[in-house]
Amino acid sequence: MSKRRGLSLEEKREHMLQIFYDSQDFFLLKELEKLGPKKGVISQSVKDVVQSLVDDDLVLKDKIGTSVYFWSLPSCAGNQLRNAHNKLESDLSSCTKRLAELDEQRESLKRGREESDDREMALEELKTIELQYKKLKEELSLFADNDPAAIEAMKTAIEIAHSASNRWTDNIFTLQHWCSSNFPEAKEQLEHMYKEVGITEDLDYL
């Protein structure tokens, strides 16, 4: 004897909806979990099935005090189906209109682009010009180092770097003088520290 097939989710939804339609009453979740098995829906599945119906607006729920009640009337399902139908009709109308616009745009773009000897010659000429442009652009890049604007920018950068270098050199000399004046007893330790960080006797302004 073959094993009985379990209900699909859609079948469970239909059976639970029938409970609401038959009674047209309000139910607590616990009550639905008791009624579900009578319709072939095991109690453990009732909560998820009912929630899916709530998500689709086929079942309504509301909290009254500390209890949550569920209910649904045949008119609710009818309204939901009518709303869904109207939305699909609207979407279909919009898509049909958009398709007509795209077809018209495509036909418009085709005009003047029909295959002909003149068009083939124009395309070949365009291809040649593009290749020449690419070649000239590559040649121009070879002279980028001699670009007057680039050279001028480099000069400015050198001047800024030169000024900054001398400013930091001056700061180092000022700091050395301050250390020598305030810590004369640490002369050897200071000289050792200077050497460690790369400050030698050769340090001078540029």
C-alpha positions as YAML, in Angstrom:
chain: A
units: angstrom
residues:
- id: 1
  name: MET
  ca: [0.00, 0.00, 0.00]
- id: 2
  name: SER
  ca: [1.52, 3.36, -1.07]
- id: 3
  name: LYS
  ca: [2.25, 6.00, 1.53]
- id: 4
  name: ARG
  ca: [-0.19, 8.90, 1.51]
- id: 5
  name: ARG
  ca: [1.24, 12.06, 0.00]
- id: 6
  name: GLY
  ca: [1.37, 15.10, 2.30]
- id: 7
  name: LEU
  ca: [-0.39, 18.31, 1.40]
- id: 8
  name: SER
  ca: [1.47, 20.96, -0.55]
- id: 9
  name: LEU
  ca: [1.80, 24.46, 0.89]
- id: 10
  name: GLU
  ca: [-0.89, 25.78, -1.46]
- id: 11
  name: GLU
  ca: [-3.25, 22.99, -0.44]
- id: 12
  name: LYS
  ca: [-2.62, 23.75, 3.22]
- id: 13
  name: ARG
  ca: [-3.37, 27.43, 2.57]
- id: 14
  name: GLU
  ca: [-6.64, 26.55, 0.85]
- id: 15
  name: HIS
  ca: [-7.70, 24.25, 3.69]
- id: 16
  name: MET
  ca: [-6.91, 26.82, 6.37]
- id: 17
  name: LEU
  ca: [-8.76, 29.51, 4.42]
- id: 18
  name: GLN
  ca: [-11.77, 27.23, 4.26]
- id: 19
  name: ILE
  ca: [-11.85, 27.14, 8.07]
- id: 20
  name: PHE
  ca: [-12.24, 30.92, 8.11]
- id: 21
  name: TYR
  ca: [-14.79, 30.98, 5.28]
- id: 22
  name: ASP
  ca: [-16.95, 28.23, 6.77]
- id: 23
  name: SER
  ca: [-17.17, 29.85, 10.21]
- id: 24
  name: GLN
  ca: [-16.66, 33.55, 9.36]
- id: 25
  name: ASP
  ca: [-15.45, 33.90, 12.94]
- id: 26
  name: PHE
  ca: [-12.39, 35.15, 14.84]
- id: 27
  name: PHE
  ca: [-9.74, 32.67, 16.00]
- id: 28
  name: LEU
  ca: [-6.75, 32.51, 18.29]
- id: 29
  name: LEU
  ca: [-3.67, 30.71, 16.97]
- id: 30
  name: LYS
  ca: [-4.20, 27.91, 19.51]
- id: 31
  name: GLU
  ca: [-7.72, 27.39, 18.19]
- id: 32
  name: LEU
  ca: [-6.46, 27.21, 14.63]
- id: 33
  name: GLU
  ca: [-3.80, 24.69, 15.64]
- id: 34
  name: LYS
  ca: [-6.60, 22.46, 16.91]
- id: 35
  name: LEU
  ca: [-8.79, 22.93, 13.84]
- id: 36
  name: GLY
  ca: [-5.96, 22.52, 11.32]
- id: 37
  name: PRO
  ca: [-5.53, 18.73, 11.70]
- id: 38
  name: LYS
  ca: [-9.25, 18.27, 10.95]
- id: 39
  name: LYS
  ca: [-8.52, 19.75, 7.53]
- id: 40
  name: GLY
  ca: [-5.34, 17.73, 7.05]
- id: 41
  name: VAL
  ca: [-2.92, 20.42, 8.21]
- id: 42
  name: ILE
  ca: [-0.76, 19.26, 11.12]
- id: 43
  name: SER
  ca: [-0.73, 21.61, 14.10]
- id: 44
  name: GLN
  ca: [3.02, 22.27, 13.76]
- id: 45
  name: SER
  ca: [2.46, 23.74, 10.28]
- id: 46
  name: VAL
  ca: [-0.56, 25.88, 11.11]
- id: 47
  name: LYS
  ca: [1.42, 28.91, 12.36]
- id: 48
  name: ASP
  ca: [3.58, 29.17, 9.21]
- id: 49
  name: VAL
  ca: [0.64, 28.56, 6.88]
- id: 50
  name: VAL
  ca: [-1.51, 31.19, 8.58]
- id: 51
  name: GLN
  ca: [1.39, 33.66, 8.54]
- id: 52
  name: SER
  ca: [1.80, 33.16, 4.79]
- id: 53
  name: LEU
  ca: [-1.89, 33.96, 4.37]
- id: 54
  name: VAL
  ca: [-1.45, 37.09, 6.49]
- id: 55
  name: ASP
  ca: [1.53, 38.15, 4.38]
- id: 56
  name: ASP
  ca: [-0.63, 37.87, 1.24]
- id: 57
  name: ASP
  ca: [-3.47, 39.82, 2.90]
- id: 58
  name: LEU
  ca: [-5.79, 36.82, 2.63]
- id: 59
  name: VAL
  ca: [-6.07, 36.61, 6.42]
- id: 60
  name: LEU
  ca: [-6.22, 39.61, 8.72]
- id: 61
  name: LYS
  ca: [-4.89, 39.73, 12.27]
- id: 62
  name: ASP
  ca: [-5.10, 42.19, 15.13]
- id: 63
  name: LYS
  ca: [-3.98, 42.31, 18.73]
- id: 64
  name: ILE
  ca: [-6.75, 42.85, 21.27]
- id: 65
  name: GLY
  ca: [-5.39, 43.14, 24.78]
- id: 66
  name: THR
  ca: [-2.82, 40.39, 25.13]
- id: 67
  name: SER
  ca: [-4.39, 38.13, 22.50]
- id: 68
  name: VAL
  ca: [-3.88, 38.06, 18.73]
- id: 69
  name: TYR
  ca: [-6.96, 37.24, 16.66]
- id: 70
  name: PHE
  ca: [-7.11, 36.05, 13.07]
- id: 71
  name: TRP
  ca: [-10.04, 36.26, 10.69]
- id: 72
  name: SER
  ca: [-10.91, 36.23, 7.02]
- id: 73
  name: LEU
  ca: [-14.09, 36.63, 5.01]
- id: 74
  name: PRO
  ca: [-14.71, 35.49, 1.43]
- id: 75
  name: SER
  ca: [-15.01, 39.17, 0.49]
- id: 76
  name: CYS
  ca: [-11.41, 39.75, 1.70]
- id: 77
  name: ALA
  ca: [-10.10, 37.19, -0.78]
- id: 78
  name: GLY
  ca: [-12.26, 38.67, -3.52]
- id: 79
  name: ASN
  ca: [-10.93, 42.14, -2.88]
- id: 80
  name: GLN
  ca: [-7.38, 40.83, -2.81]
- id: 81
  name: LEU
  ca: [-7.82, 39.04, -6.12]
- id: 82
  name: ARG
  ca: [-9.44, 42.10, -7.70]
- id: 83
  name: ASN
  ca: [-6.56, 44.30, -6.51]
- id: 84
  name: ALA
  ca: [-4.00, 41.83, -7.85]
- id: 85
  name: HIS
  ca: [-5.90, 41.62, -11.16]
- id: 86
  name: ASN
  ca: [-6.05, 45.40, -11.49]
- id: 87
  name: LYS
  ca: [-2.31, 45.72, -10.76]
- id: 88
  name: LEU
  ca: [-1.46, 43.08, -13.35]
- id: 89
  name: GLU
  ca: [-3.69, 44.82, -15.90]
- id: 90
  name: SER
  ca: [-1.94, 48.13, -15.17]
- id: 91
  name: ASP
  ca: [1.52, 46.53, -15.43]
- id: 92
  name: LEU
  ca: [0.55, 44.85, -18.71]
- id: 93
  name: SER
  ca: [-0.70, 48.14, -20.12]
- id: 94
  name: SER
  ca: [2.54, 49.92, -19.13]
- id: 95
  name: CYS
  ca: [4.70, 47.17, -20.62]
- id: 96
  name: THR
  ca: [2.68, 47.16, -23.85]
- id: 97
  name: LYS
  ca: [3.06, 50.93, -24.15]
- id: 98
  name: ARG
  ca: [6.81, 50.73, -23.45]
- id: 99
  name: LEU
  ca: [7.21, 47.96, -26.04]
- id: 100
  name: ALA
  ca: [5.46, 50.10, -28.66]
- id: 101
  name: GLU
  ca: [7.77, 53.03, -27.82]
- id: 102
  name: LEU
  ca: [10.87, 50.83, -28.14]
- id: 103
  name: ASP
  ca: [9.65, 49.40, -31.47]
- id: 104
  name: GLU
  ca: [9.10, 52.92, -32.77]
- id: 105
  name: GLN
  ca: [12.54, 54.00, -31.54]
- id: 106
  name: ARG
  ca: [14.16, 50.99, -33.20]
- id: 107
  name: GLU
  ca: [12.50, 51.74, -36.53]
- id: 108
  name: SER
  ca: [13.53, 55.39, -36.23]
- id: 109
  name: LEU
  ca: [17.16, 54.39, -35.62]
- id: 110
  name: LYS
  ca: [17.10, 52.10, -38.64]
- id: 111
  name: ARG
  ca: [16.21, 54.97, -40.97]
- id: 112
  name: GLY
  ca: [19.34, 56.28, -42.66]
- id: 113
  name: ARG
  ca: [21.32, 53.18, -41.66]
- id: 114
  name: GLU
  ca: [20.17, 50.92, -44.47]
- id: 115
  name: GLU
  ca: [22.91, 48.81, -46.04]
- id: 116
  name: SER
  ca: [24.43, 50.60, -49.03]
- id: 117
  name: ASP
  ca: [27.77, 51.20, -50.74]
- id: 118
  name: ASP
  ca: [27.87, 54.78, -49.39]
- id: 119
  name: ARG
  ca: [27.33, 53.56, -45.83]
- id: 120
  name: GLU
  ca: [30.06, 50.93, -46.19]
- id: 121
  name: MET
  ca: [32.47, 53.55, -47.50]
- id: 122
  name: ALA
  ca: [31.58, 55.93, -44.64]
- id: 123
  name: LEU
  ca: [32.16, 53.19, -42.07]
- id: 124
  name: GLU
  ca: [35.54, 52.34, -43.60]
- id: 125
  name: GLU
  ca: [36.51, 56.01, -43.56]
- id: 126
  name: LEU
  ca: [35.43, 56.30, -39.92]
- id: 127
  name: LYS
  ca: [37.52, 53.26, -39.04]
- id: 128
  name: THR
  ca: [40.57, 54.76, -40.76]
- id: 129
  name: ILE
  ca: [40.14, 58.07, -38.91]
- id: 130
  name: GLU
  ca: [39.83, 56.27, -35.58]
- id: 131
  name: LEU
  ca: [43.06, 54.35, -36.23]
- id: 132
  name: GLN
  ca: [44.86, 57.58, -37.15]
- id: 133
  name: TYR
  ca: [43.57, 59.25, -33.99]
- id: 134
  name: LYS
  ca: [44.79, 56.35, -31.89]
- id: 135
  name: LYS
  ca: [48.23, 56.47, -33.51]
- id: 136
  name: LEU
  ca: [48.54, 60.25, -33.03]
- id: 137
  name: LYS
  ca: [47.47, 59.94, -29.41]
- id: 138
  name: GLU
  ca: [50.18, 57.30, -28.80]
- id: 139
  name: GLU
  ca: [52.81, 59.53, -30.45]
- id: 140
  name: LEU
  ca: [51.69, 62.50, -28.38]
- id: 141
  name: SER
  ca: [52.14, 60.50, -25.18]
- id: 142
  name: LEU
  ca: [55.84, 60.04, -26.07]
- id: 143
  name: PHE
  ca: [56.32, 63.79, -25.75]
- id: 144
  name: ALA
  ca: [54.46, 64.12, -22.47]
- id: 145
  name: ASP
  ca: [57.72, 64.70, -20.59]
- id: 146
  name: ASN
  ca: [58.37, 67.76, -22.75]
- id: 147
  name: ASP
  ca: [54.94, 69.24, -22.23]
- id: 148
  name: PRO
  ca: [55.46, 72.92, -21.17]
- id: 149
  name: ALA
  ca: [52.62, 72.66, -18.64]
- id: 150
  name: ALA
  ca: [54.14, 69.50, -17.14]
- id: 151
  name: ILE
  ca: [57.59, 71.10, -16.98]
- id: 152
  name: GLU
  ca: [56.19, 74.20, -15.31]
- id: 153
  name: ALA
  ca: [54.35, 72.06, -12.77]
- id: 154
  name: MET
  ca: [57.57, 70.17, -12.08]
- id: 155
  name: LYS
  ca: [59.46, 73.43, -11.50]
- id: 156
  name: THR
  ca: [56.82, 74.57, -9.05]
- id: 157
  name: ALA
  ca: [56.96, 71.23, -7.24]
- id: 158
  name: ILE
  ca: [60.78, 71.46, -7.03]
- id: 159
  name: GLU
  ca: [60.57, 74.95, -5.53]
- id: 160
  name: ILE
  ca: [58.06, 73.79, -2.92]
- id: 161
  name: ALA
  ca: [60.19, 70.75, -2.07]
- id: 162
  name: HIS
  ca: [63.34, 72.90, -1.84]
- id: 163
  name: SER
  ca: [61.66, 75.39, 0.49]
- id: 164
  name: ALA
  ca: [60.20, 72.59, 2.64]
- id: 165
  name: SER
  ca: [63.60, 70.86, 2.87]
- id: 166
  name: ASN
  ca: [65.34, 74.01, 4.10]
- id: 167
  name: ARG
  ca: [62.51, 74.75, 6.50]
- id: 168
  name: TRP
  ca: [62.86, 71.31, 8.11]
- id: 169
  name: THR
  ca: [66.65, 71.69, 8.19]
- id: 170
  name: ASP
  ca: [66.21, 74.97, 10.02]
- id: 171
  name: ASN
  ca: [63.81, 73.28, 12.45]
- id: 172
  name: ILE
  ca: [66.39, 70.56, 13.14]
- id: 173
  name: PHE
  ca: [69.12, 73.11, 13.85]
- id: 174
  name: THR
  ca: [66.76, 75.02, 16.15]
- id: 175
  name: LEU
  ca: [65.89, 71.83, 18.03]
- id: 176
  name: GLN
  ca: [69.58, 70.87, 18.38]
- id: 177
  name: HIS
  ca: [70.41, 74.31, 19.76]
- id: 178
  name: TRP
  ca: [67.53, 74.09, 22.24]
- id: 179
  name: CYS
  ca: [68.64, 70.63, 23.43]
- id: 180
  name: SER
  ca: [72.25, 71.73, 23.80]
- id: 181
  name: SER
  ca: [71.22, 74.79, 25.81]
- id: 182
  name: ASN
  ca: [68.85, 72.92, 28.11]
- id: 183
  name: PHE
  ca: [70.68, 69.61, 28.46]
- id: 184
  name: PRO
  ca: [74.45, 70.35, 28.23]
- id: 185
  name: GLU
  ca: [75.23, 67.31, 30.42]
- id: 186
  name: ALA
  ca: [73.63, 65.01, 27.79]
- id: 187
  name: LYS
  ca: [75.79, 66.10, 24.88]
- id: 188
  name: GLU
  ca: [77.13, 62.60, 24.07]
- id: 189
  name: GLN
  ca: [73.69, 60.98, 24.33]
- id: 190
  name: LEU
  ca: [72.21, 63.63, 22.04]
- id: 191
  name: GLU
  ca: [74.94, 63.22, 19.43]
- id: 192
  name: HIS
  ca: [74.40, 59.47, 19.53]
- id: 193
  name: MET
  ca: [70.66, 59.94, 19.05]
- id: 194
  name: TYR
  ca: [71.26, 62.33, 16.11]
- id: 195
  name: LYS
  ca: [73.37, 59.72, 14.35]
- id: 196
  name: GLU
  ca: [70.74, 57.04, 14.92]
- id: 197
  name: VAL
  ca: [68.03, 59.08, 13.18]
- id: 198
  name: GLY
  ca: [70.34, 60.07, 10.31]
- id: 199
  name: ILE
  ca: [71.31, 63.61, 11.40]
- id: 200
  name: THR
  ca: [75.03, 63.89, 10.65]
- id: 201
  name: GLU
  ca: [77.57, 66.73, 10.70]
- id: 202
  name: ASP
  ca: [77.17, 67.02, 6.90]
- id: 203
  name: LEU
  ca: [73.58, 68.23, 7.28]
- id: 204
  name: ASP
  ca: [73.21, 71.69, 5.76]
- id: 205
  name: TYR
  ca: [70.79, 73.89, 3.85]
- id: 206
  name: LEU
  ca: [70.29, 73.17, 0.15]
...
